[in-house]
C-alpha cells in the first residue's frame, strides 16, 4: 500500500513538473512573439515612411537643409571607412588574444583575472568606451576627431566579443584533433595553424560579424569622441592615380556615420526630415540583417567542409 502511495505521489510530482514546463514554454513563446511582432511593427512603419525616399539621389547626395534634396552620401561612406578600420584593428588582435588565452597562456591567477575582465568587458556600456577613447585616442595620442579614432574606439567595443567567440570556437574542437596532431609530431603552432583555426573558423567568423553588426549601429561612443553631425564633403580617397597609389590621409579626416545622421534628422522639426531618418534607418537595418545573414551562411558553408 505504501508503494502505491509513493507511486501516486511521484505521478503527481511529474504531472506538476510537466505543467510548469508547459507554462514556461508558453511564456517563452509569448515573449518571443512579442519581441518579433514589435520589431515587425517598427520595421513596417519605417518601411512605409522611408521607402519612398530611397533613390539613387538619396545615396549620392550630401546632407542638406532642404529635406527633399538631402542624402546620406557622407554618412554611408563614413560608416564604411570606420567599419574598415574597426575590422582591421579588432579581428587580428581579437583572434590572436583568444588563441593565446586558450592555447598558450599559463593557468594562474593573473590569467584568470584577464579572462574574467575580458568576459565582463563584453557587457560594459558603449558610452564608457567612448569616454576612454576621448581621453586616450583623441587627447593623449592626438588622433583628434578622425576616422582612425572612431575605428579604434569601435574596435575596443567589439574586441571582447571577438576574443570570447574565438575561445569558445576553439574549445568546441575535439581533444582528439590536438592529440592526433601532436602524435604525428606537429608543434603547438602547427596544430593551431593547421587544425584548430581552420576547424574553428565558422564560430570565429560568426562572432566577428556579429560584433561588427553591433558596432555599425553604435552612436554613443562616436558622438563622445566628437563626430560631426553635419558634413558636406567626403574624406580623401584611399586610392590615388600617382605612385604609390595608396593614401592614408583619409584616416585623419573628419567624418560622420549613419546613426549620427539619423539622430540629426530626427531632431529636426520638419516632418520631411523624419522620413529621411526612416529611410536611413531602413538602410542601416538592412545592412545589419545582411551581415547577420552572411554570418549564418558562411558558418553553414564552412561547417559542411569540416570532416572529423
Short mmCIF file of C-alpha atoms in Angstrom, two decimals:
data_model
loop_
_atom_site.label_atom_id
_atom_site.label_comp_id
_atom_site.label_asym_id
_atom_site.label_seq_id
_atom_site.Cartn_x
_atom_site.Cartn_y
_atom_site.Cartn_z
CA UNK A 1 0.00 0.00 0.00
CA UNK A 2 2.84 2.34 0.82
CA UNK A 3 4.46 1.63 -2.57
CA UNK A 4 1.25 2.52 -4.38
CA UNK A 5 1.03 5.74 -2.39
CA UNK A 6 4.61 6.68 -3.26
CA UNK A 7 3.95 5.89 -6.91
CA UNK A 8 0.86 8.10 -6.86
CA UNK A 9 2.84 10.93 -5.25
CA UNK A 10 5.53 10.52 -7.90
CA UNK A 11 2.92 10.76 -10.65
CA UNK A 12 1.56 13.93 -9.08
CA UNK A 13 5.05 15.45 -8.96
CA UNK A 14 5.71 14.51 -12.59
CA UNK A 15 2.36 15.98 -13.67
CA UNK A 16 3.13 19.19 -11.78
CA UNK A 17 6.55 19.46 -13.43
CA UNK A 18 5.02 18.91 -16.85
CA UNK A 19 2.51 21.65 -16.14
CA UNK A 20 5.29 24.06 -15.19
CA UNK A 21 7.23 23.05 -18.31
CA UNK A 22 4.17 23.85 -20.41
CA UNK A 23 3.67 27.19 -18.66
CA UNK A 24 7.34 28.08 -19.22
CA UNK A 25 7.12 27.05 -22.89
CA UNK A 26 4.02 29.19 -23.45
CA UNK A 27 5.58 32.14 -21.60
CA UNK A 28 8.74 31.89 -23.67
CA UNK A 29 6.79 31.71 -26.92
CA UNK A 30 4.70 34.73 -25.93
CA UNK A 31 7.81 36.73 -25.04
CA UNK A 32 9.46 35.75 -28.32
CA UNK A 33 6.36 36.60 -30.34
CA UNK A 34 6.06 39.96 -28.55
CA UNK A 35 9.64 40.86 -29.47
CA UNK A 36 9.21 39.68 -33.07
CA UNK A 37 5.89 41.47 -33.53
CA UNK A 38 7.33 44.67 -32.05
CA UNK A 39 10.25 44.54 -34.47
CA UNK A 40 7.93 43.79 -37.39
CA UNK A 41 5.65 46.70 -36.44
CA UNK A 42 8.56 49.13 -36.13
CA UNK A 43 10.21 47.88 -39.31
CA UNK A 44 6.92 48.09 -41.23
CA UNK A 45 6.36 51.67 -40.09
CA UNK A 46 9.94 52.52 -41.03
CA UNK A 47 9.42 50.88 -44.41
CA UNK A 48 6.22 52.83 -45.06
CA UNK A 49 7.83 56.15 -44.10
CA UNK A 50 11.29 55.62 -45.59
CA UNK A 51 10.80 53.52 -48.73
CA UNK A 52 9.50 56.42 -50.88
CA UNK A 53 12.71 58.37 -50.14
CA UNK A 54 15.04 55.59 -51.26
CA UNK A 55 16.51 56.52 -54.62
CA UNK A 56 19.86 56.88 -56.33
CA UNK A 57 19.96 60.57 -55.44
CA UNK A 58 19.40 59.73 -51.78
CA UNK A 59 22.57 57.62 -51.76
CA UNK A 60 24.67 60.05 -53.82
CA UNK A 61 23.66 63.37 -52.24
CA UNK A 62 25.14 65.17 -49.25
CA UNK A 63 23.02 66.27 -46.27
CA UNK A 64 21.14 69.49 -46.89
CA UNK A 65 18.93 72.00 -45.11
CA UNK A 66 16.27 71.12 -47.68
CA UNK A 67 14.86 67.70 -46.81
CA UNK A 68 13.84 66.84 -50.35
CA UNK A 69 17.45 67.14 -51.59
CA UNK A 70 19.22 65.70 -48.53
CA UNK A 71 21.07 62.38 -48.83
CA UNK A 72 23.35 60.01 -46.95
CA UNK A 73 26.48 60.03 -49.13
CA UNK A 74 28.86 61.28 -46.45
CA UNK A 75 27.17 59.08 -43.83
CA UNK A 76 27.43 55.73 -45.60
CA UNK A 77 30.95 56.49 -46.85
CA UNK A 78 32.00 57.41 -43.30
CA UNK A 79 30.34 54.27 -41.92
CA UNK A 80 32.15 52.10 -44.46
CA UNK A 81 35.58 53.61 -43.68
CA UNK A 82 35.07 53.47 -39.91
CA UNK A 83 33.99 49.81 -40.11
CA UNK A 84 37.05 49.08 -42.27
CA UNK A 85 39.36 50.46 -39.58
CA UNK A 86 37.39 48.63 -36.90
CA UNK A 87 37.70 45.28 -38.68
CA UNK A 88 41.42 45.74 -39.42
CA UNK A 89 42.13 46.54 -35.75
CA UNK A 90 39.76 44.18 -33.92
CA UNK A 91 39.93 40.98 -35.97
CA UNK A 92 43.68 40.17 -35.85
CA UNK A 93 44.09 41.41 -32.28
CA UNK A 94 40.96 39.65 -31.01
CA UNK A 95 41.71 36.32 -32.71
CA UNK A 96 45.35 36.40 -31.57
CA UNK A 97 44.32 37.20 -27.98
CA UNK A 98 41.72 34.42 -28.00
CA UNK A 99 44.24 31.87 -29.32
CA UNK A 100 46.83 32.95 -26.76
CA UNK A 101 44.44 32.76 -23.80
CA UNK A 102 43.10 29.38 -24.87
CA UNK A 103 46.26 27.61 -26.04
CA UNK A 104 49.38 29.37 -24.76
CA UNK A 105 48.61 31.31 -21.57
CA UNK A 106 49.67 29.61 -18.32
CA UNK A 107 46.87 28.72 -15.92
CA UNK A 108 47.47 31.04 -12.99
CA UNK A 109 45.75 33.82 -11.07
CA UNK A 110 46.84 36.53 -13.49
CA UNK A 111 45.40 34.68 -16.49
CA UNK A 112 42.14 34.06 -14.62
CA UNK A 113 41.87 37.78 -13.85
CA UNK A 114 42.38 38.60 -17.53
CA UNK A 115 39.71 36.08 -18.58
CA UNK A 116 37.21 37.45 -16.05
CA UNK A 117 37.86 41.02 -17.16
CA UNK A 118 37.52 40.15 -20.85
CA UNK A 119 34.18 38.49 -20.18
CA UNK A 120 32.98 41.45 -18.11
CA UNK A 121 34.09 43.98 -20.74
CA UNK A 122 31.61 42.47 -23.19
CA UNK A 123 28.81 43.90 -21.04
CA UNK A 124 30.23 47.37 -20.41
CA UNK A 125 28.02 50.20 -21.79
CA UNK A 126 29.33 51.62 -25.03
CA UNK A 127 29.48 55.18 -23.64
CA UNK A 128 32.31 54.03 -21.34
CA UNK A 129 34.37 53.06 -24.38
CA UNK A 130 33.62 56.50 -25.83
CA UNK A 131 34.93 58.23 -22.71
CA UNK A 132 38.03 56.02 -22.71
CA UNK A 133 38.67 56.78 -26.38
CA UNK A 134 38.15 60.50 -25.81
CA UNK A 135 40.92 60.58 -23.23
CA UNK A 136 43.26 58.08 -24.89
CA UNK A 137 42.91 58.39 -28.66
CA UNK A 138 41.65 61.94 -29.08
CA UNK A 139 43.75 63.77 -26.46
CA UNK A 140 46.67 61.57 -25.33
CA UNK A 141 47.58 60.12 -28.74
CA UNK A 142 46.49 63.23 -30.62
CA UNK A 143 44.35 61.44 -33.19
CA UNK A 144 41.62 64.05 -32.92
CA UNK A 145 38.09 63.61 -34.20
CA UNK A 146 39.12 61.35 -37.05
CA UNK A 147 38.11 58.13 -38.76
CA UNK A 148 41.09 56.38 -37.15
CA UNK A 149 39.97 57.38 -33.65
CA UNK A 150 36.40 56.22 -34.35
CA UNK A 151 37.53 52.90 -35.80
CA UNK A 152 39.82 52.17 -32.85
CA UNK A 153 37.02 53.11 -30.45
CA UNK A 154 34.61 50.63 -32.03
CA UNK A 155 37.43 48.06 -32.19
CA UNK A 156 37.76 48.32 -28.41
CA UNK A 157 33.99 47.88 -28.17
CA UNK A 158 33.86 44.61 -30.09
CA UNK A 159 37.26 43.24 -29.03
CA UNK A 160 35.85 41.28 -26.04
CA UNK A 161 33.18 39.77 -28.32
CA UNK A 162 35.81 38.58 -30.80
CA UNK A 163 38.03 37.18 -28.02
CA UNK A 164 35.18 35.27 -26.38
CA UNK A 165 33.92 33.95 -29.73
CA UNK A 166 37.44 32.77 -30.65
CA UNK A 167 37.92 30.96 -27.37
CA UNK A 168 34.53 29.27 -27.49
CA UNK A 169 35.10 28.18 -31.09
CA UNK A 170 38.50 26.67 -30.21
CA UNK A 171 37.03 24.89 -27.19
CA UNK A 172 34.48 23.20 -29.42
CA UNK A 173 37.24 21.33 -31.31
CA UNK A 174 37.50 17.70 -30.08
CA UNK A 175 40.57 16.93 -27.98
CA UNK A 176 41.35 14.04 -30.33
CA UNK A 177 42.27 16.57 -33.05
CA UNK A 178 45.00 18.03 -30.85
CA UNK A 179 46.22 14.63 -29.67
CA UNK A 180 46.36 13.27 -33.20
CA UNK A 181 48.33 16.28 -34.39
CA UNK A 182 50.82 16.00 -31.53
CA UNK A 183 51.11 12.24 -32.10
CA UNK A 184 52.23 12.89 -35.67
CA UNK A 185 54.98 15.21 -34.45
CA UNK A 186 53.37 18.60 -35.03
CA UNK A 187 54.35 21.54 -32.86
CA UNK A 188 51.82 23.58 -30.94
CA UNK A 189 51.83 26.35 -33.55
CA UNK A 190 51.40 23.83 -36.38
CA UNK A 191 48.48 22.31 -34.51
CA UNK A 192 46.89 25.72 -34.01
CA UNK A 193 47.52 26.99 -37.55
CA UNK A 194 46.72 23.79 -39.49
CA UNK A 195 43.92 22.29 -37.39
CA UNK A 196 42.41 24.41 -34.63
CA UNK A 197 42.00 27.69 -36.53
CA UNK A 198 40.61 26.14 -39.76
CA UNK A 199 38.14 23.98 -37.83
CA UNK A 200 37.07 26.81 -35.53
CA UNK A 201 36.83 29.37 -38.35
CA UNK A 202 32.99 29.18 -38.66
CA UNK A 203 32.48 30.07 -35.00
CA UNK A 204 35.16 32.77 -35.06
CA UNK A 205 33.72 34.31 -38.20
CA UNK A 206 30.23 34.33 -36.71
CA UNK A 207 31.47 36.18 -33.63
CA UNK A 208 33.36 38.70 -35.77
CA UNK A 209 30.38 39.53 -37.98
CA UNK A 210 28.01 39.79 -35.01
CA UNK A 211 30.47 42.15 -33.34
CA UNK A 212 30.72 44.28 -36.47
CA UNK A 213 26.93 44.28 -36.77
CA UNK A 214 26.78 45.72 -33.25
CA UNK A 215 29.45 48.32 -33.98
CA UNK A 216 27.78 49.60 -37.15
CA UNK A 217 24.77 50.84 -35.18
CA UNK A 218 26.62 52.42 -32.25
CA UNK A 219 26.11 56.12 -31.69
CA UNK A 220 27.14 56.99 -28.13
CA UNK A 221 30.92 56.36 -28.38
CA UNK A 222 31.11 58.08 -31.78
CA UNK A 223 29.33 61.18 -30.50
CA UNK A 224 31.55 61.18 -27.41
CA UNK A 225 34.76 61.43 -29.43
CA UNK A 226 33.29 64.34 -31.41
CA UNK A 227 31.98 63.05 -34.74
CA UNK A 228 30.34 65.71 -36.90
CA UNK A 229 26.55 65.82 -37.19
CA UNK A 230 26.57 67.72 -40.49
CA UNK A 231 29.24 67.17 -43.10
CA UNK A 232 29.00 68.02 -46.81
CA UNK A 233 32.27 66.59 -48.08
CA UNK A 234 33.98 63.21 -48.35
CA UNK A 235 37.30 62.09 -46.86
CA UNK A 236 40.27 61.87 -49.24
CA UNK A 237 40.21 58.76 -51.41
CA UNK A 238 42.36 55.81 -50.20
CA UNK A 239 43.42 55.19 -53.82
CA UNK A 240 45.36 57.72 -55.90
CA UNK A 241 46.46 57.84 -59.51
CA UNK A 242 50.08 58.66 -58.64
CA UNK A 243 52.68 56.38 -57.08
CA UNK A 244 52.43 54.77 -54.51
CA UNK A 245 48.73 54.71 -55.45
CA UNK A 246 47.64 54.33 -51.81
CA UNK A 247 46.92 57.21 -49.44
CA UNK A 248 46.26 57.17 -45.71
CA UNK A 249 45.11 60.78 -45.45
CA UNK A 250 41.52 59.56 -45.03
CA UNK A 251 42.41 58.13 -41.63
CA UNK A 252 42.82 61.62 -40.17
CA UNK A 253 39.78 63.16 -41.91
CA UNK A 254 36.61 64.26 -40.05
CA UNK A 255 33.58 62.08 -40.59
CA UNK A 256 30.00 61.22 -39.79
CA UNK A 257 28.18 57.87 -39.69
CA UNK A 258 24.68 56.64 -40.39
CA UNK A 259 23.37 56.62 -36.78
CA UNK A 260 24.53 60.21 -36.21
CA UNK A 261 22.95 61.34 -39.48
CA UNK A 262 19.68 59.75 -38.35
CA UNK A 263 19.96 61.49 -34.98
CA UNK A 264 20.48 64.82 -36.73
CA UNK A 265 17.40 64.37 -38.91
CA UNK A 266 15.17 63.11 -36.10
CA UNK A 267 15.99 66.23 -34.06
CA UNK A 268 14.73 68.49 -36.87
CA UNK A 269 11.13 69.80 -36.53
CA UNK A 270 10.20 69.33 -40.21
CA UNK A 271 8.23 66.18 -40.93
CA UNK A 272 10.14 65.54 -44.17
CA UNK A 273 13.34 65.05 -42.19
CA UNK A 274 11.59 62.30 -40.22
CA UNK A 275 11.04 60.46 -43.50
CA UNK A 276 14.72 60.89 -44.33
CA UNK A 277 15.65 59.44 -40.95
CA UNK A 278 13.31 56.49 -41.56
CA UNK A 279 14.96 55.85 -44.93
CA UNK A 280 18.43 55.97 -43.38
CA UNK A 281 17.28 53.67 -40.59
CA UNK A 282 15.91 51.27 -43.17
CA UNK A 283 19.28 51.16 -44.91
CA UNK A 284 21.05 50.58 -41.58
CA UNK A 285 18.69 47.76 -40.58
CA UNK A 286 19.13 46.08 -43.96
CA UNK A 287 22.92 46.34 -43.61
CA UNK A 288 22.79 44.80 -40.12
CA UNK A 289 20.45 41.98 -41.19
CA UNK A 290 22.64 41.32 -44.23
CA UNK A 291 25.72 40.97 -42.02
CA UNK A 292 23.93 38.51 -39.73
CA UNK A 293 22.63 36.56 -42.72
CA UNK A 294 26.17 36.43 -44.11
CA UNK A 295 27.41 35.04 -40.79
CA UNK A 296 24.78 32.28 -40.87
CA UNK A 297 25.53 31.41 -44.49
CA UNK A 298 29.32 31.31 -44.06
CA UNK A 299 29.05 29.24 -40.89
CA UNK A 300 26.82 26.75 -42.69
CA UNK A 301 29.12 26.53 -45.73
CA UNK A 302 32.31 26.19 -43.71
CA UNK A 303 30.89 23.58 -41.34
CA UNK A 304 29.88 21.42 -44.31
CA UNK A 305 33.52 21.24 -45.33
CA UNK A 306 34.69 20.05 -41.89
CA UNK A 307 35.02 16.25 -41.70
CA UNK A 308 36.13 14.73 -38.42
#
